[in-house]
PDB file of C-alpha atoms in Angstrom:
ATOM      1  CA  UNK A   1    -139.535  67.462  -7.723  1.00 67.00           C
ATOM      2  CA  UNK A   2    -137.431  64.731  -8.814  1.00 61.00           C
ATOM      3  CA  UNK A   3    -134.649  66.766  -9.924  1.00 65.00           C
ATOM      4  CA  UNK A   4    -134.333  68.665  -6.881  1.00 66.00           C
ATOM      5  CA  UNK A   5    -134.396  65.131  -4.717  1.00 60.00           C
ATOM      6  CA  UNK A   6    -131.550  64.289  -7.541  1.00 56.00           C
ATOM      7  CA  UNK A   7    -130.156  67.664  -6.886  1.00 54.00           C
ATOM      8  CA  UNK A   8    -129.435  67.500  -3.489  1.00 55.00           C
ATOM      9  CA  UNK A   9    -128.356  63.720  -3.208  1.00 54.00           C
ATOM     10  CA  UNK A  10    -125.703  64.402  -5.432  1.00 53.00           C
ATOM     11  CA  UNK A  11    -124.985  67.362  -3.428  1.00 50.00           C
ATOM     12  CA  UNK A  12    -124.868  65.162  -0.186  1.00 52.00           C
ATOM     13  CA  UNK A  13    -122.372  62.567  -2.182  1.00 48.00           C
ATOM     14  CA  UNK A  14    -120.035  65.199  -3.394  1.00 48.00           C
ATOM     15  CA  UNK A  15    -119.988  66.414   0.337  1.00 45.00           C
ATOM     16  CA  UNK A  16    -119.584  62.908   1.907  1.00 47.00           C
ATOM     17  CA  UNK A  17    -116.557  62.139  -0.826  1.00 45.00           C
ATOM     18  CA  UNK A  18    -114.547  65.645  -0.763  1.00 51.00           C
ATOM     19  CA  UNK A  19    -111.247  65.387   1.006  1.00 67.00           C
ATOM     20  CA  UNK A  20    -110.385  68.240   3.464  1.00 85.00           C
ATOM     21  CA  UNK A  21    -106.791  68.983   3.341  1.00 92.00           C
ATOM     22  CA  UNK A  22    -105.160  71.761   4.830  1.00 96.00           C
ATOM     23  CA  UNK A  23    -103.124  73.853   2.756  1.00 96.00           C
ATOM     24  CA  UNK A  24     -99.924  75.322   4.025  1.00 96.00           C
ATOM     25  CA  UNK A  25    -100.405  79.216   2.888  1.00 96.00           C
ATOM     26  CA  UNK A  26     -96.682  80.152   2.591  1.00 96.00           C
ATOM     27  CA  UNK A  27     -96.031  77.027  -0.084  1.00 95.00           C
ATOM     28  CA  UNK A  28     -99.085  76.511  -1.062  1.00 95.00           C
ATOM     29  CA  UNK A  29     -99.031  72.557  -0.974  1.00 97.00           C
ATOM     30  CA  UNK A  30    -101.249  70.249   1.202  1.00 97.00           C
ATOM     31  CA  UNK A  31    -100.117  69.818   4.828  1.00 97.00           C
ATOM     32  CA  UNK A  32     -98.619  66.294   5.598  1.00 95.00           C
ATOM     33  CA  UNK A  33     -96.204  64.232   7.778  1.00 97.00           C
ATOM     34  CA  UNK A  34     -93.594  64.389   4.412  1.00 97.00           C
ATOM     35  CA  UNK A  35     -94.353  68.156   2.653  1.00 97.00           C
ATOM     36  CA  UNK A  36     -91.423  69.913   5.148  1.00 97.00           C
ATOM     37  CA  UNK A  37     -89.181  66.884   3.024  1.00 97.00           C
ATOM     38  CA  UNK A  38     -90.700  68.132  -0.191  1.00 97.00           C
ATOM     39  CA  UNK A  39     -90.775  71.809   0.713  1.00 97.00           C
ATOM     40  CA  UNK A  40     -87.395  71.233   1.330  1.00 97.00           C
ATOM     41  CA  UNK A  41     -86.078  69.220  -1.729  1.00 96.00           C
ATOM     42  CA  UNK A  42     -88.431  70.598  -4.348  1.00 96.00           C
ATOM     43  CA  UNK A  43     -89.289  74.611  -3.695  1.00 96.00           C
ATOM     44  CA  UNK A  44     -85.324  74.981  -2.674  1.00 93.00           C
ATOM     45  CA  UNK A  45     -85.272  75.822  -6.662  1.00 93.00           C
ATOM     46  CA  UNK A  46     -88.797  76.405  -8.107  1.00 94.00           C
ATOM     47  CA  UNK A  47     -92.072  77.641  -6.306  1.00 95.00           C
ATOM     48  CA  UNK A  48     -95.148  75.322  -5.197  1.00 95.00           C
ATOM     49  CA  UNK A  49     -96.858  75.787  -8.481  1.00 94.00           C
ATOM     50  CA  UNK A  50     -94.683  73.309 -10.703  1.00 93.00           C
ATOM     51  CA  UNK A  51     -95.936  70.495  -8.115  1.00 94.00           C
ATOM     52  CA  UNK A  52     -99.519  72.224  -7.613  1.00 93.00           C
ATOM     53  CA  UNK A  53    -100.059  72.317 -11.626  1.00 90.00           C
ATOM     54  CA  UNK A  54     -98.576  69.016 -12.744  1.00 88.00           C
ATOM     55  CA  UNK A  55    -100.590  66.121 -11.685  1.00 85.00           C
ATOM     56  CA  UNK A  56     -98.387  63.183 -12.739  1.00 90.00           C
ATOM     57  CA  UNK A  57     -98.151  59.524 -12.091  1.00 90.00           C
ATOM     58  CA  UNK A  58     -95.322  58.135  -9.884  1.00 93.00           C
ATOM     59  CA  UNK A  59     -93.555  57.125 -13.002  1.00 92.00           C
ATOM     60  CA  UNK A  60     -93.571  60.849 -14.050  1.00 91.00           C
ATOM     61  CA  UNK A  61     -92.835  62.370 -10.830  1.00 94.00           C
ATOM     62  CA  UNK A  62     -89.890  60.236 -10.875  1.00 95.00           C
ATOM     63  CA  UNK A  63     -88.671  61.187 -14.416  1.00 94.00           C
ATOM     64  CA  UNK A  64     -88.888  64.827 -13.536  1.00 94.00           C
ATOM     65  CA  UNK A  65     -86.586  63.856 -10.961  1.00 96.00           C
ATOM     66  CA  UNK A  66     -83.956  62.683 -12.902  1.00 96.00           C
ATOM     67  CA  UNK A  67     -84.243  65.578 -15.156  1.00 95.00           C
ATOM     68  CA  UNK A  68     -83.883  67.740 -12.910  1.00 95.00           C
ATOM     69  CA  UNK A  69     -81.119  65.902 -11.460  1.00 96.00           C
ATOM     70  CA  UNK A  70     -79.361  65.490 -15.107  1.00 96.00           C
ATOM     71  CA  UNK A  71     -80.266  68.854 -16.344  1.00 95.00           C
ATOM     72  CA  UNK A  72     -80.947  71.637 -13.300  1.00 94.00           C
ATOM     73  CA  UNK A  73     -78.174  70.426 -10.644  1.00 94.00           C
ATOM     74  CA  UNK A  74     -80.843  68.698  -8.280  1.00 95.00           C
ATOM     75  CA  UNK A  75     -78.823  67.188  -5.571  1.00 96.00           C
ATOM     76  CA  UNK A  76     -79.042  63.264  -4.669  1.00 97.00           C
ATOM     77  CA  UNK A  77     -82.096  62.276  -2.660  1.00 97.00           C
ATOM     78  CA  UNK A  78     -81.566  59.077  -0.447  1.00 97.00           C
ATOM     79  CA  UNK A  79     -83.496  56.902  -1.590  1.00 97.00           C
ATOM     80  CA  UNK A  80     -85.875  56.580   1.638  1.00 98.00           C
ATOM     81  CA  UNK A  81     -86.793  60.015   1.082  1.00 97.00           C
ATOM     82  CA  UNK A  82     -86.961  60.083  -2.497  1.00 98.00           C
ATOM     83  CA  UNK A  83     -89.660  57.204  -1.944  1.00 98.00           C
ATOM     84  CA  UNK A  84     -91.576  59.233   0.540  1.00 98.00           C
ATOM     85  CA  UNK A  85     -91.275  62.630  -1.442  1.00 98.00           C
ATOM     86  CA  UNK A  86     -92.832  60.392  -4.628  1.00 97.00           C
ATOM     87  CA  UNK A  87     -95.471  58.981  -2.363  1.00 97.00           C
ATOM     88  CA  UNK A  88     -96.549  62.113  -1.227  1.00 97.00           C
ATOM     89  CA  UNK A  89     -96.393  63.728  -4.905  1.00 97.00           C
ATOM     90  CA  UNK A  90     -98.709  60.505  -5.859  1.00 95.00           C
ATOM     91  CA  UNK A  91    -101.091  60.830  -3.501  1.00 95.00           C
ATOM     92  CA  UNK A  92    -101.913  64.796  -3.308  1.00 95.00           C
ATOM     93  CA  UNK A  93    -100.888  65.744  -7.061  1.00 94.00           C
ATOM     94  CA  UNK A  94    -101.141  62.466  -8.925  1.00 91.00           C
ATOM     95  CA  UNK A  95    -102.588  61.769 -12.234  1.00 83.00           C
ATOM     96  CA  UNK A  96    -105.873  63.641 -13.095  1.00 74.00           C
ATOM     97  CA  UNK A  97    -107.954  62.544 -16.446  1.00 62.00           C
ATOM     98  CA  UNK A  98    -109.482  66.376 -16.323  1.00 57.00           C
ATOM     99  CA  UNK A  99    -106.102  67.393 -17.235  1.00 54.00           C
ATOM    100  CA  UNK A 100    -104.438  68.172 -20.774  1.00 62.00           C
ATOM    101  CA  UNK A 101    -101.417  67.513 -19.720  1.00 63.00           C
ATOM    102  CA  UNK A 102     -99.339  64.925 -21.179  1.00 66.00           C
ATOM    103  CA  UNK A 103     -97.187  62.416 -19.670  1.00 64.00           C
ATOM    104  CA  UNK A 104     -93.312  62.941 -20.199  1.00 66.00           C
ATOM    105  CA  UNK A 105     -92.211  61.133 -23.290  1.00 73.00           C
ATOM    106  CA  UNK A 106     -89.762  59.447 -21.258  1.00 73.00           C
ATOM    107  CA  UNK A 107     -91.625  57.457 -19.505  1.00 67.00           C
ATOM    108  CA  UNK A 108     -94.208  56.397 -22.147  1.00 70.00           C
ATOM    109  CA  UNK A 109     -90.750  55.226 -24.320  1.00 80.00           C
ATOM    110  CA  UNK A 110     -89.818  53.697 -21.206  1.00 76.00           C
ATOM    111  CA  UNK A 111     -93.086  51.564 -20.420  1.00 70.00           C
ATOM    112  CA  UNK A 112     -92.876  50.041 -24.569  1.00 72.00           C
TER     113      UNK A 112
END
């Protein structure tokens, strides 16, 4: 009996603490005042699933940038949308700990 009371009140929490975002089914990325500025910087050269799979800190997000901007011919992003495109990478596909991947190398030389 006690299990099942445990059971179902950690049912009820994982309920009362899951975030319902709509997903946009053509890119595949959560709906938001700022993903037409990402759909529109970021899936102009790769799909959704580079973003969807990475789960990166800010710090990350921003050194795949710049790579991409060094190395793949990523235009210039003004720096006010740059900001919001990182805040909204942050937010819906930051860091996860139930991930294996790594952060860049970059930016853990960088933070020494």
């Amino acid at each position: 009996m006690f299990k099942k009371i445990l059971f179902l009140l950690a049912l009820s929490l994982s309920f009362s603490f899951a975030q319902d975002y709509k997903v946009n089914p053509e890119t595949g990325l959560i709906i938001d005042p700022v993903s037409p500025l990402v759909e529109a910087n970021c899936l102009a050269c790769h799909n959704s699933g580079l973003i969807t799979n990475m789960h990166a800190n800010k710090q990350a997000w921003l050194a795949a940038i710049r790579w991409m901007q060094a190395e793949e011919g990523l235009w210039e992003i003004p720096a006010e949308d740059e900001e919001k495109i990182l805040n909204y990478l942050e937010k819906y596909y930051g860091e996860q700990y139930n991930t294996r991947r790594r952060v860049p190398l970059a930016v853990i030389l960088e933070n020494k």
